[in-house]
mmCIF file of C-alpha atoms in Angstrom:
data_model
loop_
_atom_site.group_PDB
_atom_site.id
_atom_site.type_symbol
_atom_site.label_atom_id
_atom_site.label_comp_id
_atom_site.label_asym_id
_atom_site.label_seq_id
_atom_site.Cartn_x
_atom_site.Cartn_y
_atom_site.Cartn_z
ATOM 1 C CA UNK A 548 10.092 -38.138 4.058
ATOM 2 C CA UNK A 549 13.137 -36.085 4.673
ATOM 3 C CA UNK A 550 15.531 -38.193 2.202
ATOM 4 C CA UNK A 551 12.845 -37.363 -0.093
ATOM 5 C CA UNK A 552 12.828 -33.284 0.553
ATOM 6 C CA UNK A 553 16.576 -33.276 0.792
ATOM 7 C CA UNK A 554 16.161 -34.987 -3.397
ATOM 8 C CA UNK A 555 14.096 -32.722 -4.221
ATOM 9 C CA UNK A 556 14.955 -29.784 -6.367
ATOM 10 C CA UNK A 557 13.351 -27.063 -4.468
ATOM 11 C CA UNK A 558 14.105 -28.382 -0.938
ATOM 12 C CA UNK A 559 15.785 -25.420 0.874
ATOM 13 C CA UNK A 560 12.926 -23.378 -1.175
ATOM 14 C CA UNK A 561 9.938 -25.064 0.756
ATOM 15 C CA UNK A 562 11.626 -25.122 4.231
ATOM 16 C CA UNK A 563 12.146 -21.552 4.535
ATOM 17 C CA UNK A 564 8.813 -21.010 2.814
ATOM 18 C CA UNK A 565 6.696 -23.384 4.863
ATOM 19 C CA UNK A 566 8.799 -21.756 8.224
ATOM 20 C CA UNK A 567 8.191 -18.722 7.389
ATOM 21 C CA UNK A 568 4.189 -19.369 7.152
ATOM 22 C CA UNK A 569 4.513 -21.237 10.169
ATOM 23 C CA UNK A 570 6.582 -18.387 12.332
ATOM 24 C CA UNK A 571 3.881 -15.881 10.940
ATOM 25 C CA UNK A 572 0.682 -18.278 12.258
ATOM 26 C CA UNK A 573 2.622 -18.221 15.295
ATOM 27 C CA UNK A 574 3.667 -14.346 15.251
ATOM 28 C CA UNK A 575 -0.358 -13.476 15.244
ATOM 29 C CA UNK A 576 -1.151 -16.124 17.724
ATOM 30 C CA UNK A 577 0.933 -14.454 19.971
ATOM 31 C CA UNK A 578 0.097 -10.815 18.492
ATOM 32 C CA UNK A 579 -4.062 -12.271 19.672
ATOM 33 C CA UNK A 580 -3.656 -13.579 23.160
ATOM 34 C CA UNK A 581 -1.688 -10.522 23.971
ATOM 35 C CA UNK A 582 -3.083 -7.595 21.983
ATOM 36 C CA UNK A 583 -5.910 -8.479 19.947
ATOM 37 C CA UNK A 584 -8.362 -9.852 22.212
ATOM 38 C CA UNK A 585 -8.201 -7.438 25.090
ATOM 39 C CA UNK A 586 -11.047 -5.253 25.515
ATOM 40 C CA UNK A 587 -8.236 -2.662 25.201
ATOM 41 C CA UNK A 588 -7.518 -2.945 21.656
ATOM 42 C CA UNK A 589 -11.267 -3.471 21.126
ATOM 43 C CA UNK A 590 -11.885 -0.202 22.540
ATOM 44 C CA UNK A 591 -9.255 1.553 20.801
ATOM 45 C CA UNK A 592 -10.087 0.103 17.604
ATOM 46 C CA UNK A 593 -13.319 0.459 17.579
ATOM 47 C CA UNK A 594 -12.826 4.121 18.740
ATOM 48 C CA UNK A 595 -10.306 4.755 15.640
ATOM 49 C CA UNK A 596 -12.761 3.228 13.071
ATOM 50 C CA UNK A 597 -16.029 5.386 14.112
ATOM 51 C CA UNK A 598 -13.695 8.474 14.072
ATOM 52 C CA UNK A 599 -12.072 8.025 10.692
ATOM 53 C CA UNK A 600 -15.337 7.636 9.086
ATOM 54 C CA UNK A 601 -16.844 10.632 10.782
ATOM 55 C CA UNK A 602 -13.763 12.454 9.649
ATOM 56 C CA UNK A 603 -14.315 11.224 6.409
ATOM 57 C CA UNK A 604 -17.941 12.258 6.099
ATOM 58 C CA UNK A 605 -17.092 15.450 7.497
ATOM 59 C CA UNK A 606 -14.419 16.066 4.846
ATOM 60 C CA UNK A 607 -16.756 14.552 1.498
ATOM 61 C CA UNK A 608 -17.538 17.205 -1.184
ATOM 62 C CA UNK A 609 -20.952 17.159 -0.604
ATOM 63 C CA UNK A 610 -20.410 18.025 3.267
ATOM 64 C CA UNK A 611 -17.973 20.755 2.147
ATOM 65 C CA UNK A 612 -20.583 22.185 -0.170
ATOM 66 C CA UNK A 613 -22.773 22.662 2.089
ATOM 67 C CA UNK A 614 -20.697 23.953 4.531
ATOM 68 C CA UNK A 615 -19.242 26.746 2.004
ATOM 69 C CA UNK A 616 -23.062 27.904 0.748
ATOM 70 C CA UNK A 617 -23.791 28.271 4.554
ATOM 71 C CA UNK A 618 -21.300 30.404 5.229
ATOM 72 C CA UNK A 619 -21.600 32.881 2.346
ATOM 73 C CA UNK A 620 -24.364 33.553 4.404
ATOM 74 C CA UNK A 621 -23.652 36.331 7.140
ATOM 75 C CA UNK A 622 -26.516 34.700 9.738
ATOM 76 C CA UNK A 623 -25.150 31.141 9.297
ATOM 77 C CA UNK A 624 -21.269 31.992 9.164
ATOM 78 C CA UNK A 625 -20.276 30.862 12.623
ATOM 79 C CA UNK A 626 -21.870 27.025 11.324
ATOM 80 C CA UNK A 627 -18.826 27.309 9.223
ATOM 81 C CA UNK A 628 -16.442 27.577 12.258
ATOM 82 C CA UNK A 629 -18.445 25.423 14.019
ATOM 83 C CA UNK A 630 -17.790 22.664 11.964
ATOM 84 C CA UNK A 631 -14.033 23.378 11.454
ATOM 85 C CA UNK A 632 -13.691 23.186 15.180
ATOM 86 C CA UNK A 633 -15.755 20.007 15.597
ATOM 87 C CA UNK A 634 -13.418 18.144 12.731
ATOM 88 C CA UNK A 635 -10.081 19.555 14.576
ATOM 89 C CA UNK A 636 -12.004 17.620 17.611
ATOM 90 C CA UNK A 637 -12.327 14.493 15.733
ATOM 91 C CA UNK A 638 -9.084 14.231 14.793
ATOM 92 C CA UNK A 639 -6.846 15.488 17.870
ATOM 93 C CA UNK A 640 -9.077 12.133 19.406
ATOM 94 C CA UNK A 641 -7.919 9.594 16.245
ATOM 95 C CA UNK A 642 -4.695 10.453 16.855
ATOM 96 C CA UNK A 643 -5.429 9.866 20.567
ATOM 97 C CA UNK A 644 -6.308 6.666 19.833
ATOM 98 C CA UNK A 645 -3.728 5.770 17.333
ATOM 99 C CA UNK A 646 -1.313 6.476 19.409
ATOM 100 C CA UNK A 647 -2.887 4.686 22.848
ATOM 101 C CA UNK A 648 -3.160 1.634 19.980
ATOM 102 C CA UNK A 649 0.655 1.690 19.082
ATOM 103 C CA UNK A 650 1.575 1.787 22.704
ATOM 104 C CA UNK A 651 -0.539 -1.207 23.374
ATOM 105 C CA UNK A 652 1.286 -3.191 21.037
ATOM 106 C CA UNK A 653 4.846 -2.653 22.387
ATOM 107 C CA UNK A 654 4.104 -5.779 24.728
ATOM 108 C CA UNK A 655 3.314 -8.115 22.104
ATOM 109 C CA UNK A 656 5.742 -6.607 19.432
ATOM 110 C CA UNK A 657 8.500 -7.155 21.780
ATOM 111 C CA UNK A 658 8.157 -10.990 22.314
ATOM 112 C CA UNK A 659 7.545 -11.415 18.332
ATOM 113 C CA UNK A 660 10.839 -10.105 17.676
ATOM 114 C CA UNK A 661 12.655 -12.454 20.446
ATOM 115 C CA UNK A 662 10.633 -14.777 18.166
ATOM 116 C CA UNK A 663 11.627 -13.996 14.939
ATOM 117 C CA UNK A 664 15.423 -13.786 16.279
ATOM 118 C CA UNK A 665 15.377 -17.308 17.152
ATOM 119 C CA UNK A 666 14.086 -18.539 14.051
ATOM 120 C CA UNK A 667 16.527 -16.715 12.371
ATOM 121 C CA UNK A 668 19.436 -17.775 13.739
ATOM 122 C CA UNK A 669 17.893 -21.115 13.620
ATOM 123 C CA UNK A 670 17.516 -20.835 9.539
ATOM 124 C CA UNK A 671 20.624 -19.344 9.451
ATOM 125 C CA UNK A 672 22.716 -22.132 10.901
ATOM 126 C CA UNK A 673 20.599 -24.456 8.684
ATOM 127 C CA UNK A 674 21.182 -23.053 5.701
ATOM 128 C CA UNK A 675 24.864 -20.872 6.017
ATOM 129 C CA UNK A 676 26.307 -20.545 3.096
ATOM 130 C CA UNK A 677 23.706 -22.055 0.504
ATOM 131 C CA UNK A 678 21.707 -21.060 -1.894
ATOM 132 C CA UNK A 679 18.130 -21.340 -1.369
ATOM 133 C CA UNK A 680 16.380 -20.493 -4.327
ATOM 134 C CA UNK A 681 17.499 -19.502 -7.920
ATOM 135 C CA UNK A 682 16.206 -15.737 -9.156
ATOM 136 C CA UNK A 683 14.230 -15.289 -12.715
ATOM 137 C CA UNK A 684 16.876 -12.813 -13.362
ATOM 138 C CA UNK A 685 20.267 -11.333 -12.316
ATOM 139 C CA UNK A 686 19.433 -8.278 -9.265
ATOM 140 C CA UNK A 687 20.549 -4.821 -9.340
ATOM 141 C CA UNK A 688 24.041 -4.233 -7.551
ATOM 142 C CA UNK A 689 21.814 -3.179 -3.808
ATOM 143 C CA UNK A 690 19.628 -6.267 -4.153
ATOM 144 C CA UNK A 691 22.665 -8.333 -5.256
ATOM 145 C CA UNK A 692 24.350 -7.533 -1.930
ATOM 146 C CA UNK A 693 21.483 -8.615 0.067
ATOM 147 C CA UNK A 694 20.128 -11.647 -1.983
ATOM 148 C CA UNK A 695 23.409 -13.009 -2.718
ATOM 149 C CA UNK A 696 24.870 -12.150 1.086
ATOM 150 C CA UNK A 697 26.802 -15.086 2.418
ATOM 151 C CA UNK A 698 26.453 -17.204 -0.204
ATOM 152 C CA UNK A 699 29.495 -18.533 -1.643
ATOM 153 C CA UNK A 700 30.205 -19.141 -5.480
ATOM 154 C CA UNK A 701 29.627 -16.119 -7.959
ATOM 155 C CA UNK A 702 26.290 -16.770 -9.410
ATOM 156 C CA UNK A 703 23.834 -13.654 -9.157
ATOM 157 C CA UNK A 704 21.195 -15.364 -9.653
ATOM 158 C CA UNK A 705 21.685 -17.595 -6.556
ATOM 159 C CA UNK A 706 19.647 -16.529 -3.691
ATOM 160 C CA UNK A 707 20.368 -16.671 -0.076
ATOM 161 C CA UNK A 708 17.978 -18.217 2.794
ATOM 162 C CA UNK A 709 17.954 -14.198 4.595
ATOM 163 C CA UNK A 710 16.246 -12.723 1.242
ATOM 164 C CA UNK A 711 13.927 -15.140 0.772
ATOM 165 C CA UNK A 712 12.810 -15.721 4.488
ATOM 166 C CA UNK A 713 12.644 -11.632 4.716
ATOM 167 C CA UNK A 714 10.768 -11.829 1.383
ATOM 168 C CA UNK A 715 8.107 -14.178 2.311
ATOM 169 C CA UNK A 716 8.087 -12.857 5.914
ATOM 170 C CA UNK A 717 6.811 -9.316 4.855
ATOM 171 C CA UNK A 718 4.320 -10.765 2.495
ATOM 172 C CA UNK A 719 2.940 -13.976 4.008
ATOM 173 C CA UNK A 720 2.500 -11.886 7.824
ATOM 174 C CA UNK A 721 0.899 -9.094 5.709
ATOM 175 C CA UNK A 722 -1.821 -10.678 4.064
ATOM 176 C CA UNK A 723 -2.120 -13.119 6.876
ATOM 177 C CA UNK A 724 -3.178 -9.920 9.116
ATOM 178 C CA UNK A 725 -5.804 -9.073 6.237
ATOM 179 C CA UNK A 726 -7.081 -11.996 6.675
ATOM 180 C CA UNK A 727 -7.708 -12.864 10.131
ATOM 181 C CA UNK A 728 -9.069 -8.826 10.214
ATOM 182 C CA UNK A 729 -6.060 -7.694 12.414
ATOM 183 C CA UNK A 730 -5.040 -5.431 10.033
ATOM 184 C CA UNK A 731 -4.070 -2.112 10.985
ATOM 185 C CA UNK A 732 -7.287 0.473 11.017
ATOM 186 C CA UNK A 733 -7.441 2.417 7.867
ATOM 187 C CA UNK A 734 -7.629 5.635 10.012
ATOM 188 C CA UNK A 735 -4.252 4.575 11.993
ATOM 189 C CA UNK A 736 -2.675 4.634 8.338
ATOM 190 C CA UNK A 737 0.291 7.259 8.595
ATOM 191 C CA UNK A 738 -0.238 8.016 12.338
ATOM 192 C CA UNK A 739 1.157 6.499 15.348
ATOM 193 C CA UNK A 740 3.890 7.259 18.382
ATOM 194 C CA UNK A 741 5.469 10.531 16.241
ATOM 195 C CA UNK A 742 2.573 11.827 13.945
ATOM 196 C CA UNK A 743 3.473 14.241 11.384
ATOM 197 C CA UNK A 744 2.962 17.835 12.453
ATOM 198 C CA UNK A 745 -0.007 19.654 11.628
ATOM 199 C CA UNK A 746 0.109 21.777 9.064
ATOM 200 C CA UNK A 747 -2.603 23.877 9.916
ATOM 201 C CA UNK A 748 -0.869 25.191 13.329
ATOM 202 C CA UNK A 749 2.039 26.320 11.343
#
């Protein structure tokens, strides 16, 4: 079996491919027995995705409608401020929670890059020097330095085992996360450990 990948044409190509599918399984298994299946992270999430939508129904045009033809009227004004201080409620407590949900991930995110570092350097000794994979076409200069780093020869269209294995990494993990539903919450999108200031206090 292996003189018969080391004949074949795309080789290197599958190795890094099939490791990097295999380091992401193992990146979420890790991610689930020490994140995803506390009652924590349950909690959190669950907490992140009831807020969003309420902030979301709260915001809609037809709730805004209503809200503006209730306050033209004098006796139903304060309804008006009502509801803008309800929604600044909502989300001071989904960014709460977003941030209580970044925190809870330090643990796990820390041990998946002690992970990732090892397989690196493990690819890297594997593979230092060669070319990987062959590009459609010849990169801009910035790609060029990153897909063609280490690599010796002067082909641009030669592609190094770090681009490809950062390549598939970001993708593969990605949709793997989209899959298994451990996905980030929609209403976590944008927030987390240094939200962006609030316009409206300025």
């Amino acid at each position: 079996m292996a003189s018969f990948l080391s004949s074949f044409k795309y080789a290197d190509s599958l190795v890094v491919v099939g490791i990097s599918i295999g380091t992401a399984f193992l990146c979420e298994g890790i991610s689930w027995i020490l994140i995803y299946r506390t009652n924590t992270y349950k909690s959190l999430r669950s907490s992140i995705d009831k807020a969003s939508k309420k902030l979301e129904s709260m915001k809609s045009p037809a709730s805004t409608a209503s809200a503006d033809g209730a306050s033209a009227i004098p006796s139903t004004g304060r309804r008006s401020s009502s509801r803008v201080k309800k929604m600044d409620r909502v989300e001071s407590s989904l960014k709460e929670s977003t941030r209580d949900l970044s925190l809870s991930k330090f643990k796990s995110g820390f041990v998946v890059a002690v992970v990732l570092f090892v397989i690196f350097g493990l690819l890297n000794s594997m593979f230092e020097g060669r070319a990987v994979a062959k590009l459609p076409f010849s990169p801009v200069s910035f790609v060029l330095k990153m897909s063609h780093r280490g690599i010796r020869g002067d082909d641009p269209t030669d592609c190094s085992m770090a681009f490809l294995y950062f390549l598939c990494s970001i993708s593969i993990r990605t949709n793997l996360q989209k899959f298994l539903g451990f996905a980030p919450p929609r209403g976590a999108a944008g927030a987390g450990l240094f939200p962006m200031p609030d316009t409206k206090t300025s």
